[in-house]
mmCIF file of N, CA and C in Angstrom:
data_model
loop_
_atom_site.group_PDB
_atom_site.id
_atom_site.type_symbol
_atom_site.label_atom_id
_atom_site.label_comp_id
_atom_site.label_asym_id
_atom_site.label_seq_id
_atom_site.Cartn_x
_atom_site.Cartn_y
_atom_site.Cartn_z
ATOM 1 N N MET W 1 119.601 52.442 98.598
ATOM 2 C CA MET W 1 118.187 52.883 97.917
ATOM 3 C C MET W 1 118.273 53.687 96.792
ATOM 4 N N LYS W 2 117.591 53.376 95.696
ATOM 5 C CA LYS W 2 117.526 54.361 94.597
ATOM 6 C C LYS W 2 116.418 55.414 94.769
ATOM 7 N N LEU W 3 116.994 56.294 94.163
ATOM 8 C CA LEU W 3 115.900 57.566 94.192
ATOM 9 C C LEU W 3 115.159 57.459 92.764
ATOM 10 N N PRO W 4 113.694 57.558 92.924
ATOM 11 C CA PRO W 4 112.983 57.290 91.614
ATOM 12 C C PRO W 4 113.512 58.282 90.687
ATOM 13 N N VAL W 5 113.296 58.114 89.347
ATOM 14 C CA VAL W 5 113.609 58.832 88.150
ATOM 15 C C VAL W 5 112.975 60.304 88.200
ATOM 16 N N LEU W 6 111.857 60.147 88.762
ATOM 17 C CA LEU W 6 111.166 61.682 88.959
ATOM 18 C C LEU W 6 111.778 62.637 89.988
ATOM 19 N N ALA W 7 112.585 62.116 90.845
ATOM 20 C CA ALA W 7 113.182 62.931 91.990
ATOM 21 C C ALA W 7 114.049 64.182 91.348
ATOM 22 N N PRO W 8 114.910 63.951 90.604
ATOM 23 C CA PRO W 8 115.520 65.301 89.997
ATOM 24 C C PRO W 8 114.529 66.227 89.571
ATOM 25 N N ALA W 9 113.347 65.955 88.633
ATOM 26 C CA ALA W 9 112.508 66.671 88.176
ATOM 27 C C ALA W 9 111.806 67.454 89.314
ATOM 28 N N VAL W 10 111.352 66.801 90.273
ATOM 29 C CA VAL W 10 110.551 67.250 91.715
ATOM 30 C C VAL W 10 111.559 68.206 92.306
ATOM 31 N N LEU W 11 112.490 67.830 92.558
ATOM 32 C CA LEU W 11 113.799 68.854 93.069
ATOM 33 C C LEU W 11 113.936 70.098 92.391
ATOM 34 N N MET W 12 113.947 70.007 91.120
ATOM 35 C CA MET W 12 114.164 71.101 90.261
ATOM 36 C C MET W 12 113.069 72.146 90.209
ATOM 37 N N ALA W 13 111.726 71.383 90.202
ATOM 38 C CA ALA W 13 110.398 72.346 90.333
ATOM 39 C C ALA W 13 110.194 72.909 91.668
ATOM 40 N N CYS W 14 110.753 72.501 92.666
ATOM 41 C CA CYS W 14 110.565 72.918 94.066
ATOM 42 C C CYS W 14 111.489 73.950 94.130
ATOM 43 N N GLY W 15 112.762 73.683 93.684
ATOM 44 C CA GLY W 15 113.582 74.853 93.772
ATOM 45 C C GLY W 15 113.415 76.214 92.837
ATOM 46 N N SER W 16 112.658 75.902 91.890
ATOM 47 C CA SER W 16 112.165 77.100 90.886
ATOM 48 C C SER W 16 111.089 78.058 91.546
ATOM 49 N N MET W 17 110.443 77.156 92.577
ATOM 50 C CA MET W 17 109.448 77.933 93.266
ATOM 51 C C MET W 17 110.128 78.734 94.286
ATOM 52 N N LEU W 18 111.191 78.383 94.899
ATOM 53 C CA LEU W 18 111.805 79.372 95.843
ATOM 54 C C LEU W 18 112.355 80.487 95.241
ATOM 55 N N VAL W 19 112.771 80.674 93.962
ATOM 56 C CA VAL W 19 113.288 81.691 93.551
ATOM 57 C C VAL W 19 112.227 82.607 93.249
ATOM 58 N N ALA W 20 112.572 84.121 94.013
ATOM 59 C CA ALA W 20 111.493 85.007 93.986
ATOM 60 C C ALA W 20 111.549 85.559 92.570
ATOM 61 N N THR W 21 110.346 86.069 92.094
ATOM 62 C CA THR W 21 110.133 86.667 90.691
ATOM 63 C C THR W 21 110.120 88.265 91.128
ATOM 64 N N PRO W 22 110.682 89.055 90.241
ATOM 65 C CA PRO W 22 110.632 90.441 90.473
ATOM 66 C C PRO W 22 109.217 90.938 90.514
ATOM 67 N N ALA W 23 109.159 92.014 91.522
ATOM 68 C CA ALA W 23 107.642 92.709 91.346
ATOM 69 C C ALA W 23 107.285 93.363 89.932
ATOM 70 N N GLN W 24 106.306 93.413 89.524
ATOM 71 C CA GLN W 24 106.088 94.027 88.341
ATOM 72 C C GLN W 24 106.127 95.434 88.488
ATOM 73 N N ALA W 25 107.043 95.878 87.622
ATOM 74 C CA ALA W 25 107.225 97.487 87.706
ATOM 75 C C ALA W 25 106.176 98.310 87.079
ATOM 76 N N GLN W 26 105.794 99.243 87.601
ATOM 77 C CA GLN W 26 104.981 100.140 87.170
ATOM 78 C C GLN W 26 105.538 101.381 86.720
ATOM 79 N N TYR W 27 105.198 101.842 85.380
ATOM 80 C CA TYR W 27 105.858 103.107 84.618
ATOM 81 C C TYR W 27 104.817 103.855 84.472
ATOM 82 N N CYS W 28 104.957 105.160 84.679
ATOM 83 C CA CYS W 28 103.856 106.149 84.674
ATOM 84 C C CYS W 28 104.339 107.204 83.806
ATOM 85 N N ASN W 29 103.686 108.282 83.270
ATOM 86 C CA ASN W 29 103.780 109.244 82.509
ATOM 87 C C ASN W 29 102.508 110.315 82.646
ATOM 88 N N ASN W 30 102.706 111.408 81.956
ATOM 89 C CA ASN W 30 101.580 112.622 82.100
ATOM 90 C C ASN W 30 100.067 111.969 81.688
ATOM 91 N N GLY W 31 100.279 110.996 80.877
ATOM 92 C CA GLY W 31 98.936 110.417 80.263
ATOM 93 C C GLY W 31 98.366 109.218 81.367
ATOM 94 N N THR W 32 99.094 108.978 82.296
ATOM 95 C CA THR W 32 98.627 107.912 83.197
ATOM 96 C C THR W 32 97.405 108.787 84.047
ATOM 97 N N LEU W 33 97.661 110.008 84.119
ATOM 98 C CA LEU W 33 96.524 111.122 84.802
ATOM 99 C C LEU W 33 95.608 111.625 83.712
ATOM 100 N N GLN W 34 94.613 110.934 83.308
ATOM 101 C CA GLN W 34 93.693 111.682 82.289
ATOM 102 C C GLN W 34 92.229 111.391 82.877
ATOM 103 N N GLY W 35 91.364 112.371 82.796
ATOM 104 C CA GLY W 35 89.987 112.362 83.079
ATOM 105 C C GLY W 35 89.742 113.117 84.480
ATOM 106 N N ALA W 36 88.519 112.826 84.967
ATOM 107 C CA ALA W 36 87.938 113.441 86.223
ATOM 108 C C ALA W 36 88.242 112.730 87.339
ATOM 109 N N TYR W 37 88.573 113.516 88.495
ATOM 110 C CA TYR W 37 89.030 112.838 89.546
ATOM 111 C C TYR W 37 88.425 113.766 90.750
ATOM 112 N N GLY W 38 87.605 113.118 91.578
ATOM 113 C CA GLY W 38 87.004 113.937 92.916
ATOM 114 C C GLY W 38 88.306 114.036 93.787
ATOM 115 N N TYR W 39 88.149 114.980 94.764
ATOM 116 C CA TYR W 39 89.019 115.138 95.616
ATOM 117 C C TYR W 39 88.553 115.500 96.932
ATOM 118 N N HIS W 40 89.201 115.261 98.035
ATOM 119 C CA HIS W 40 89.107 115.914 99.279
ATOM 120 C C HIS W 40 90.541 116.301 100.030
ATOM 121 N N ALA W 41 90.705 117.467 100.398
ATOM 122 C CA ALA W 41 91.802 117.770 101.139
ATOM 123 C C ALA W 41 91.466 118.205 102.525
ATOM 124 N N GLN W 42 92.505 118.079 103.564
ATOM 125 C CA GLN W 42 92.325 118.409 104.789
ATOM 126 C C GLN W 42 93.899 118.548 105.325
ATOM 127 N N GLY W 43 93.971 119.417 106.491
ATOM 128 C CA GLY W 43 95.089 119.521 107.140
ATOM 129 C C GLY W 43 95.095 121.047 107.860
ATOM 130 N N ALA W 44 96.247 121.564 107.711
ATOM 131 C CA ALA W 44 96.454 122.995 108.574
ATOM 132 C C ALA W 44 97.018 123.869 107.390
ATOM 133 N N LEU W 45 96.764 125.140 107.497
ATOM 134 C CA LEU W 45 97.556 125.994 106.907
ATOM 135 C C LEU W 45 98.454 126.864 108.123
ATOM 136 N N LEU W 46 99.771 126.948 107.645
ATOM 137 C CA LEU W 46 100.678 127.664 108.731
ATOM 138 C C LEU W 46 101.057 128.943 108.207
ATOM 139 N N PRO W 47 100.496 129.914 108.383
ATOM 140 C CA PRO W 47 100.832 131.399 107.790
ATOM 141 C C PRO W 47 101.801 131.832 108.446
ATOM 142 N N ALA W 48 102.222 131.517 109.844
ATOM 143 C CA ALA W 48 103.291 132.246 110.549
ATOM 144 C C ALA W 48 103.450 131.290 111.850
ATOM 145 N N PRO W 49 104.746 131.648 112.502
ATOM 146 C CA PRO W 49 105.016 130.547 113.351
ATOM 147 C C PRO W 49 103.975 130.730 114.425
ATOM 148 N N ASN W 50 103.591 129.444 115.129
ATOM 149 C CA ASN W 50 102.430 129.343 116.178
ATOM 150 C C ASN W 50 101.455 129.537 115.738
ATOM 151 N N ILE W 51 100.922 129.666 114.405
ATOM 152 C CA ILE W 51 99.758 129.953 113.884
ATOM 153 C C ILE W 51 99.127 128.726 112.943
ATOM 154 N N SER W 52 98.117 128.186 113.235
ATOM 155 C CA SER W 52 97.812 127.086 112.460
ATOM 156 C C SER W 52 96.095 127.220 112.114
ATOM 157 N N LEU W 53 95.729 127.215 110.834
ATOM 158 C CA LEU W 53 94.386 127.392 110.545
ATOM 159 C C LEU W 53 93.741 125.987 109.887
ATOM 160 N N GLU W 54 92.790 125.573 110.452
ATOM 161 C CA GLU W 54 92.177 124.342 109.972
ATOM 162 C C GLU W 54 91.690 124.468 108.326
ATOM 163 N N PHE W 55 92.077 123.619 107.492
ATOM 164 C CA PHE W 55 91.744 123.603 106.250
ATOM 165 C C PHE W 55 90.948 122.425 105.690
ATOM 166 N N ARG W 56 90.068 122.718 104.863
ATOM 167 C CA ARG W 56 89.349 121.672 104.329
ATOM 168 C C ARG W 56 89.006 122.034 102.948
ATOM 169 N N SER W 57 88.927 121.220 102.003
ATOM 170 C CA SER W 57 88.445 121.478 100.642
ATOM 171 C C SER W 57 88.069 120.111 99.884
ATOM 172 N N VAL W 58 86.995 120.541 99.081
ATOM 173 C CA VAL W 58 86.376 119.226 98.269
ATOM 174 C C VAL W 58 86.462 119.885 96.728
ATOM 175 N N GLY W 59 86.525 118.988 95.809
ATOM 176 C CA GLY W 59 86.493 119.561 94.364
ATOM 177 C C GLY W 59 86.487 118.572 93.353
ATOM 178 N N MET W 60 86.620 118.938 92.158
ATOM 179 C CA MET W 60 86.741 118.016 90.974
ATOM 180 C C MET W 60 87.770 118.430 90.091
ATOM 181 N N THR W 61 88.787 117.584 89.663
ATOM 182 C CA THR W 61 89.700 117.808 88.830
ATOM 183 C C THR W 61 89.807 117.144 87.709
ATOM 184 N N ARG W 62 90.115 117.817 86.527
ATOM 185 C CA ARG W 62 90.170 117.105 85.426
ATOM 186 C C ARG W 62 91.695 117.422 84.752
ATOM 187 N N PHE W 63 92.333 116.127 84.458
ATOM 188 C CA PHE W 63 93.539 115.991 84.234
ATOM 189 C C PHE W 63 93.632 115.766 82.540
ATOM 190 N N SER W 64 94.421 116.344 81.818
ATOM 191 C CA SER W 64 94.312 116.330 80.303
ATOM 192 C C SER W 64 95.127 115.103 79.810
ATOM 193 N N GLY W 65 95.934 114.694 80.516
ATOM 194 C CA GLY W 65 96.761 113.610 79.943
ATOM 195 C C GLY W 65 97.984 114.180 79.404
ATOM 196 N N ASP W 66 98.252 115.582 79.145
ATOM 197 C CA ASP W 66 99.185 115.887 78.486
ATOM 198 C C ASP W 66 100.046 117.009 79.422
ATOM 199 N N GLY W 67 99.623 117.034 80.775
ATOM 200 C CA GLY W 67 100.283 117.895 81.755
ATOM 201 C C GLY W 67 99.524 119.180 81.875
ATOM 202 N N HIS W 68 98.284 119.295 81.830
ATOM 203 C CA HIS W 68 97.533 120.472 82.108
ATOM 204 C C HIS W 68 96.317 119.899 82.928
ATOM 205 N N LEU W 69 95.822 120.824 83.798
ATOM 206 C CA LEU W 69 94.737 120.341 84.695
ATOM 207 C C LEU W 69 93.971 121.432 84.890
ATOM 208 N N THR W 70 92.377 121.325 85.275
ATOM 209 C CA THR W 70 91.567 122.472 85.624
ATOM 210 C C THR W 70 90.699 121.751 86.860
ATOM 211 N N TRP W 71 90.423 122.751 87.819
ATOM 212 C CA TRP W 71 89.645 122.074 89.043
ATOM 213 C C TRP W 71 88.451 123.142 89.259
ATOM 214 N N VAL W 72 87.286 122.616 90.071
ATOM 215 C CA VAL W 72 86.639 123.552 90.682
ATOM 216 C C VAL W 72 86.791 123.180 92.049
ATOM 217 N N GLU W 73 86.695 124.019 93.211
ATOM 218 C CA GLU W 73 86.887 123.678 94.643
ATOM 219 C C GLU W 73 86.012 124.527 95.372
ATOM 220 N N HIS W 74 85.645 123.860 96.604
ATOM 221 C CA HIS W 74 85.049 124.680 97.521
ATOM 222 C C HIS W 74 85.970 124.426 98.699
ATOM 223 N N THR W 75 86.423 125.467 99.454
ATOM 224 C CA THR W 75 87.417 125.470 100.314
ATOM 225 C C THR W 75 87.048 126.287 101.683
ATOM 226 N N VAL W 76 87.138 125.514 102.884
ATOM 227 C CA VAL W 76 86.663 126.334 104.032
ATOM 228 C C VAL W 76 88.144 126.461 104.955
ATOM 229 N N VAL W 77 88.421 127.667 105.453
ATOM 230 C CA VAL W 77 89.783 127.696 106.264
ATOM 231 C C VAL W 77 89.224 128.269 107.718
ATOM 232 N N GLY W 78 89.606 127.585 108.730
ATOM 233 C CA GLY W 78 89.189 128.026 110.117
ATOM 234 C C GLY W 78 87.566 128.157 110.144
ATOM 235 N N GLY W 79 86.746 127.190 109.501
ATOM 236 C CA GLY W 79 85.457 127.224 109.542
ATOM 237 C C GLY W 79 84.669 128.385 108.683
ATOM 238 N N VAL W 80 85.552 128.947 107.974
ATOM 239 C CA VAL W 80 84.809 129.956 106.912
ATOM 240 C C VAL W 80 85.174 129.746 105.515
ATOM 241 N N PRO W 81 84.002 129.577 104.694
ATOM 242 C CA PRO W 81 84.352 129.426 103.300
ATOM 243 C C PRO W 81 85.207 130.527 102.614
ATOM 244 N N LEU W 82 86.029 130.327 101.790
ATOM 245 C CA LEU W 82 86.830 131.155 101.158
ATOM 246 C C LEU W 82 86.099 132.043 99.865
ATOM 247 N N ALA W 83 85.107 131.394 99.467
ATOM 248 C CA ALA W 83 84.261 132.025 98.484
ATOM 249 C C ALA W 83 83.013 131.316 98.559
ATOM 250 N N ALA W 84 81.956 132.057 98.232
ATOM 251 C CA ALA W 84 80.581 131.410 97.831
ATOM 252 C C ALA W 84 80.590 130.435 96.694
ATOM 253 N N GLY W 85 80.333 129.375 97.042
ATOM 254 C CA GLY W 85 79.875 128.345 95.801
ATOM 255 C C GLY W 85 81.335 127.691 95.527
ATOM 256 N N TRP W 86 81.622 127.504 94.130
ATOM 257 C CA TRP W 86 82.780 126.979 93.726
ATOM 258 C C TRP W 86 83.634 127.875 92.992
ATOM 259 N N ALA W 87 84.972 127.731 93.164
ATOM 260 C CA ALA W 87 86.234 128.573 92.428
ATOM 261 C C ALA W 87 86.732 127.690 91.471
ATOM 262 N N SER W 88 87.151 128.351 90.543
ATOM 263 C CA SER W 88 87.948 127.766 89.320
ATOM 264 C C SER W 88 89.225 127.843 89.430
ATOM 265 N N ALA W 89 89.999 126.748 89.084
ATOM 266 C CA ALA W 89 91.626 126.745 89.121
ATOM 267 C C ALA W 89 92.009 125.969 87.797
ATOM 268 N N ARG W 90 93.310 126.511 87.558
ATOM 269 C CA ARG W 90 94.173 125.719 86.703
ATOM 270 C C ARG W 90 95.653 125.496 86.863
ATOM 271 N N GLY W 91 96.222 124.468 86.227
ATOM 272 C CA GLY W 91 97.523 124.383 86.612
ATOM 273 C C GLY W 91 98.220 123.404 85.295
ATOM 274 N N THR W 92 99.516 123.055 85.987
ATOM 275 C CA THR W 92 100.259 122.124 85.154
ATOM 276 C C THR W 92 100.625 120.921 86.047
ATOM 277 N N TYR W 93 101.071 119.806 85.680
ATOM 278 C CA TYR W 93 101.713 118.680 86.424
ATOM 279 C C TYR W 93 102.630 117.869 85.430
ATOM 280 N N THR W 94 103.352 117.259 86.056
ATOM 281 C CA THR W 94 104.633 116.397 85.551
ATOM 282 C C THR W 94 104.509 115.020 86.396
ATOM 283 N N VAL W 95 104.500 113.915 85.503
ATOM 284 C CA VAL W 95 104.573 112.699 86.076
ATOM 285 C C VAL W 95 105.961 111.955 85.711
ATOM 286 N N ASN W 96 106.488 111.440 86.829
ATOM 287 C CA ASN W 96 107.860 110.716 86.475
ATOM 288 C C ASN W 96 107.538 109.144 86.218
ATOM 289 N N SER W 97 108.510 108.551 85.548
ATOM 290 C CA SER W 97 108.344 107.224 85.374
ATOM 291 C C SER W 97 108.007 106.285 86.447
ATOM 292 N N ASN W 98 108.459 106.754 87.625
ATOM 293 C CA ASN W 98 108.450 105.945 88.779
ATOM 294 C C ASN W 98 106.918 106.262 89.582
ATOM 295 N N CYS W 99 106.151 106.999 88.846
ATOM 296 C CA CYS W 99 104.735 107.238 89.375
ATOM 297 C C CYS W 99 104.618 108.404 90.540
ATOM 298 N N THR W 100 105.767 109.174 90.673
ATOM 299 C CA THR W 100 105.754 110.267 91.531
ATOM 300 C C THR W 100 105.547 111.473 90.570
ATOM 301 N N GLY W 101 105.385 112.744 91.111
ATOM 302 C CA GLY W 101 105.333 113.743 90.263
ATOM 303 C C GLY W 101 104.954 115.103 91.072
ATOM 304 N N THR W 102 104.531 115.993 90.262
ATOM 305 C CA THR W 102 104.447 117.517 91.111
ATOM 306 C C THR W 102 103.323 118.232 90.101
ATOM 307 N N ALA W 103 102.806 119.118 90.832
ATOM 308 C CA ALA W 103 102.039 119.971 90.130
ATOM 309 C C ALA W 103 101.927 121.375 90.716
ATOM 310 N N VAL W 104 101.744 122.320 89.734
ATOM 311 C CA VAL W 104 101.479 123.823 90.213
ATOM 312 C C VAL W 104 100.143 124.125 89.955
ATOM 313 N N VAL W 105 99.294 124.850 90.804
ATOM 314 C CA VAL W 105 98.002 125.092 90.564
ATOM 315 C C VAL W 105 97.854 126.706 91.162
ATOM 316 N N ILE W 106 97.064 127.251 90.251
ATOM 317 C CA ILE W 106 96.789 128.819 90.421
ATOM 318 C C ILE W 106 95.497 128.853 90.577
ATOM 319 N N THR W 107 95.087 129.207 91.829
ATOM 320 C CA THR W 107 93.523 129.356 92.328
ATOM 321 C C THR W 107 93.343 130.694 92.999
ATOM 322 N N PRO W 108 92.231 131.157 92.734
ATOM 323 C CA PRO W 108 91.895 132.500 93.323
ATOM 324 C C PRO W 108 91.680 132.396 94.868
ATOM 325 N N ASN W 109 91.726 131.210 95.324
ATOM 326 C CA ASN W 109 91.718 131.124 96.732
ATOM 327 C C ASN W 109 93.036 131.204 97.631
ATOM 328 N N SER W 110 94.096 131.358 96.770
ATOM 329 C CA SER W 110 95.439 131.437 97.434
ATOM 330 C C SER W 110 96.267 132.590 96.821
ATOM 331 N N PRO W 111 97.005 133.466 97.457
ATOM 332 C CA PRO W 111 97.756 134.476 97.022
ATOM 333 C C PRO W 111 98.884 133.913 96.230
ATOM 334 N N VAL W 112 99.283 132.842 96.316
ATOM 335 C CA VAL W 112 100.672 132.155 95.840
ATOM 336 C C VAL W 112 100.119 131.010 95.043
ATOM 337 N N PRO W 113 100.737 130.531 94.058
ATOM 338 C CA PRO W 113 100.479 129.228 93.502
ATOM 339 C C PRO W 113 100.755 128.105 94.346
ATOM 340 N N LEU W 114 99.909 127.008 94.251
ATOM 341 C CA LEU W 114 99.962 125.939 95.116
ATOM 342 C C LEU W 114 100.879 124.975 94.471
ATOM 343 N N HIS W 115 101.871 124.333 95.248
ATOM 344 C CA HIS W 115 103.050 123.430 94.742
ATOM 345 C C HIS W 115 102.566 122.100 95.381
ATOM 346 N N LEU W 116 102.267 121.024 94.629
ATOM 347 C CA LEU W 116 101.908 119.737 95.137
ATOM 348 C C LEU W 116 103.020 118.739 94.648
ATOM 349 N N SER W 117 103.175 117.924 95.569
ATOM 350 C CA SER W 117 104.102 116.859 95.534
ATOM 351 C C SER W 117 103.212 115.727 95.534
ATOM 352 N N PHE W 118 103.186 114.622 94.438
ATOM 353 C CA PHE W 118 102.178 113.421 94.621
ATOM 354 C C PHE W 118 102.795 112.217 94.377
ATOM 355 N N VAL W 119 102.018 111.050 94.584
ATOM 356 C CA VAL W 119 102.129 109.721 94.053
ATOM 357 C C VAL W 119 100.987 109.146 93.543
ATOM 358 N N ILE W 120 101.132 108.425 92.341
ATOM 359 C CA ILE W 120 100.012 107.700 91.582
ATOM 360 C C ILE W 120 99.865 106.310 92.188
ATOM 361 N N VAL W 121 98.643 105.724 92.678
ATOM 362 C CA VAL W 121 98.486 104.474 92.958
ATOM 363 C C VAL W 121 97.238 103.746 92.322
ATOM 364 N N ARG W 122 97.198 102.550 92.529
ATOM 365 C CA ARG W 122 96.073 101.677 91.825
ATOM 366 C C ARG W 122 96.036 102.109 90.374
ATOM 367 N N GLU W 123 97.162 101.869 89.684
ATOM 368 C CA GLU W 123 97.334 102.037 88.299
ATOM 369 C C GLU W 123 96.457 103.189 87.636
ATOM 370 N N GLY W 124 96.594 104.398 88.512
ATOM 371 C CA GLY W 124 96.038 105.647 88.109
ATOM 372 C C GLY W 124 94.786 105.933 88.373
ATOM 373 N N LYS W 125 94.152 105.119 89.306
ATOM 374 C CA LYS W 125 92.938 105.281 89.815
ATOM 375 C C LYS W 125 92.780 106.276 91.024
ATOM 376 N N GLU W 126 93.955 106.394 91.795
ATOM 377 C CA GLU W 126 94.079 107.397 92.937
ATOM 378 C C GLU W 126 95.483 108.260 92.878
ATOM 379 N N LEU W 127 95.358 109.311 93.373
ATOM 380 C CA LEU W 127 96.581 110.211 93.533
ATOM 381 C C LEU W 127 96.425 110.856 94.962
ATOM 382 N N HIS W 128 97.604 110.688 95.548
ATOM 383 C CA HIS W 128 97.845 111.255 97.097
ATOM 384 C C HIS W 128 98.909 112.239 96.993
ATOM 385 N N SER W 129 98.596 113.547 97.453
ATOM 386 C CA SER W 129 99.317 114.724 97.351
ATOM 387 C C SER W 129 99.635 115.338 98.710
ATOM 388 N N VAL W 130 100.567 116.094 98.768
ATOM 389 C CA VAL W 130 100.856 117.030 99.992
ATOM 390 C C VAL W 130 101.219 118.459 99.268
ATOM 391 N N LEU W 131 100.740 119.519 100.089
ATOM 392 C CA LEU W 131 100.965 120.739 99.693
ATOM 393 C C LEU W 131 102.324 121.106 100.328
ATOM 394 N N ASP W 132 103.206 121.472 99.359
ATOM 395 C CA ASP W 132 104.682 121.790 99.887
ATOM 396 C C ASP W 132 104.807 122.769 100.960
ATOM 397 N N SER W 133 104.106 123.720 101.048
ATOM 398 C CA SER W 133 104.257 124.874 101.921
ATOM 399 C C SER W 133 103.559 124.590 103.195
ATOM 400 N N ASP W 134 102.403 123.691 103.466
ATOM 401 C CA ASP W 134 101.626 123.731 104.544
ATOM 402 C C ASP W 134 101.504 122.046 104.768
ATOM 403 N N ALA W 135 100.610 121.992 105.886
ATOM 404 C CA ALA W 135 100.220 120.642 106.326
ATOM 405 C C ALA W 135 98.954 120.128 105.944
ATOM 406 N N VAL W 136 98.842 120.082 104.421
ATOM 407 C CA VAL W 136 97.607 119.705 103.785
ATOM 408 C C VAL W 136 97.920 118.419 103.093
ATOM 409 N N ALA W 137 97.013 117.422 103.226
ATOM 410 C CA ALA W 137 97.293 116.331 102.367
ATOM 411 C C ALA W 137 95.966 116.168 101.494
ATOM 412 N N THR W 138 96.073 115.679 100.270
ATOM 413 C CA THR W 138 94.776 115.515 99.269
ATOM 414 C C THR W 138 94.649 114.072 98.810
ATOM 415 N N GLU W 139 93.466 113.626 98.776
ATOM 416 C CA GLU W 139 93.249 112.342 98.015
ATOM 417 C C GLU W 139 92.413 112.573 96.763
ATOM 418 N N PHE W 140 92.918 112.143 95.796
ATOM 419 C CA PHE W 140 92.182 112.236 94.475
ATOM 420 C C PHE W 140 91.849 110.816 93.992
ATOM 421 N N THR W 141 90.539 110.606 93.534
ATOM 422 C CA THR W 141 89.786 109.282 93.226
ATOM 423 C C THR W 141 89.214 109.551 91.749
ATOM 424 N N LYS W 142 89.817 108.548 90.769
ATOM 425 C CA LYS W 142 89.088 108.938 89.447
ATOM 426 C C LYS W 142 87.661 108.443 89.358
ATOM 427 N N VAL W 143 86.973 109.210 88.831
ATOM 428 C CA VAL W 143 85.464 109.076 88.605
ATOM 429 C C VAL W 143 85.425 108.307 87.319
ATOM 430 N N ASP W 144 84.559 107.283 87.465
ATOM 431 C CA ASP W 144 84.086 106.465 86.283
ATOM 432 C C ASP W 144 83.334 107.227 85.166
ATOM 433 N N GLU W 145 83.900 107.094 84.227
ATOM 434 C CA GLU W 145 83.338 108.174 83.081
ATOM 435 C C GLU W 145 82.594 107.249 82.140
#
C-alpha cells in the first residue's frame, strides 16, 4: 500500500507541534517600576528571641522609573498605630534583568532602614516583597493612572 503524497507533510507538521517553544523571557530594569502602587503589608516583627509583634501596614508608593521611590504609610504594630495619620518615607530600588530586585526605605516608623527583596510579576503590574530582617510580606498593585 502506498502512502499518499501528503503523508510526509502531515508527519512533519505533527512533529513540529511536539517541539516545545521556549517560554517568552521577561526582561526588567528600573523603568519597569514606574508610577503609583498601592500596597498592603502584614506579618510579624521579631525584635528579640521569643518576641513577635503583629504588623500591618497600608500605603501608596510612587516609583520614579530611575531607582527612587517615595511612599506614605499607615502602620499598626501590636494593634497600636505608630503615628497618627500617614507617615512619609523615601528610598531607592534596583531591578535586575530577571525581574528580581532590592529596595532600601527610610521611614520615621523604623529606627533602621528597611531592606526589601522583591519580585516583579504581571509585567510590572504587581510587586511582591519580604522584609529582610522580619517576617513581613508586602504586595504592591499598580494603580491605573
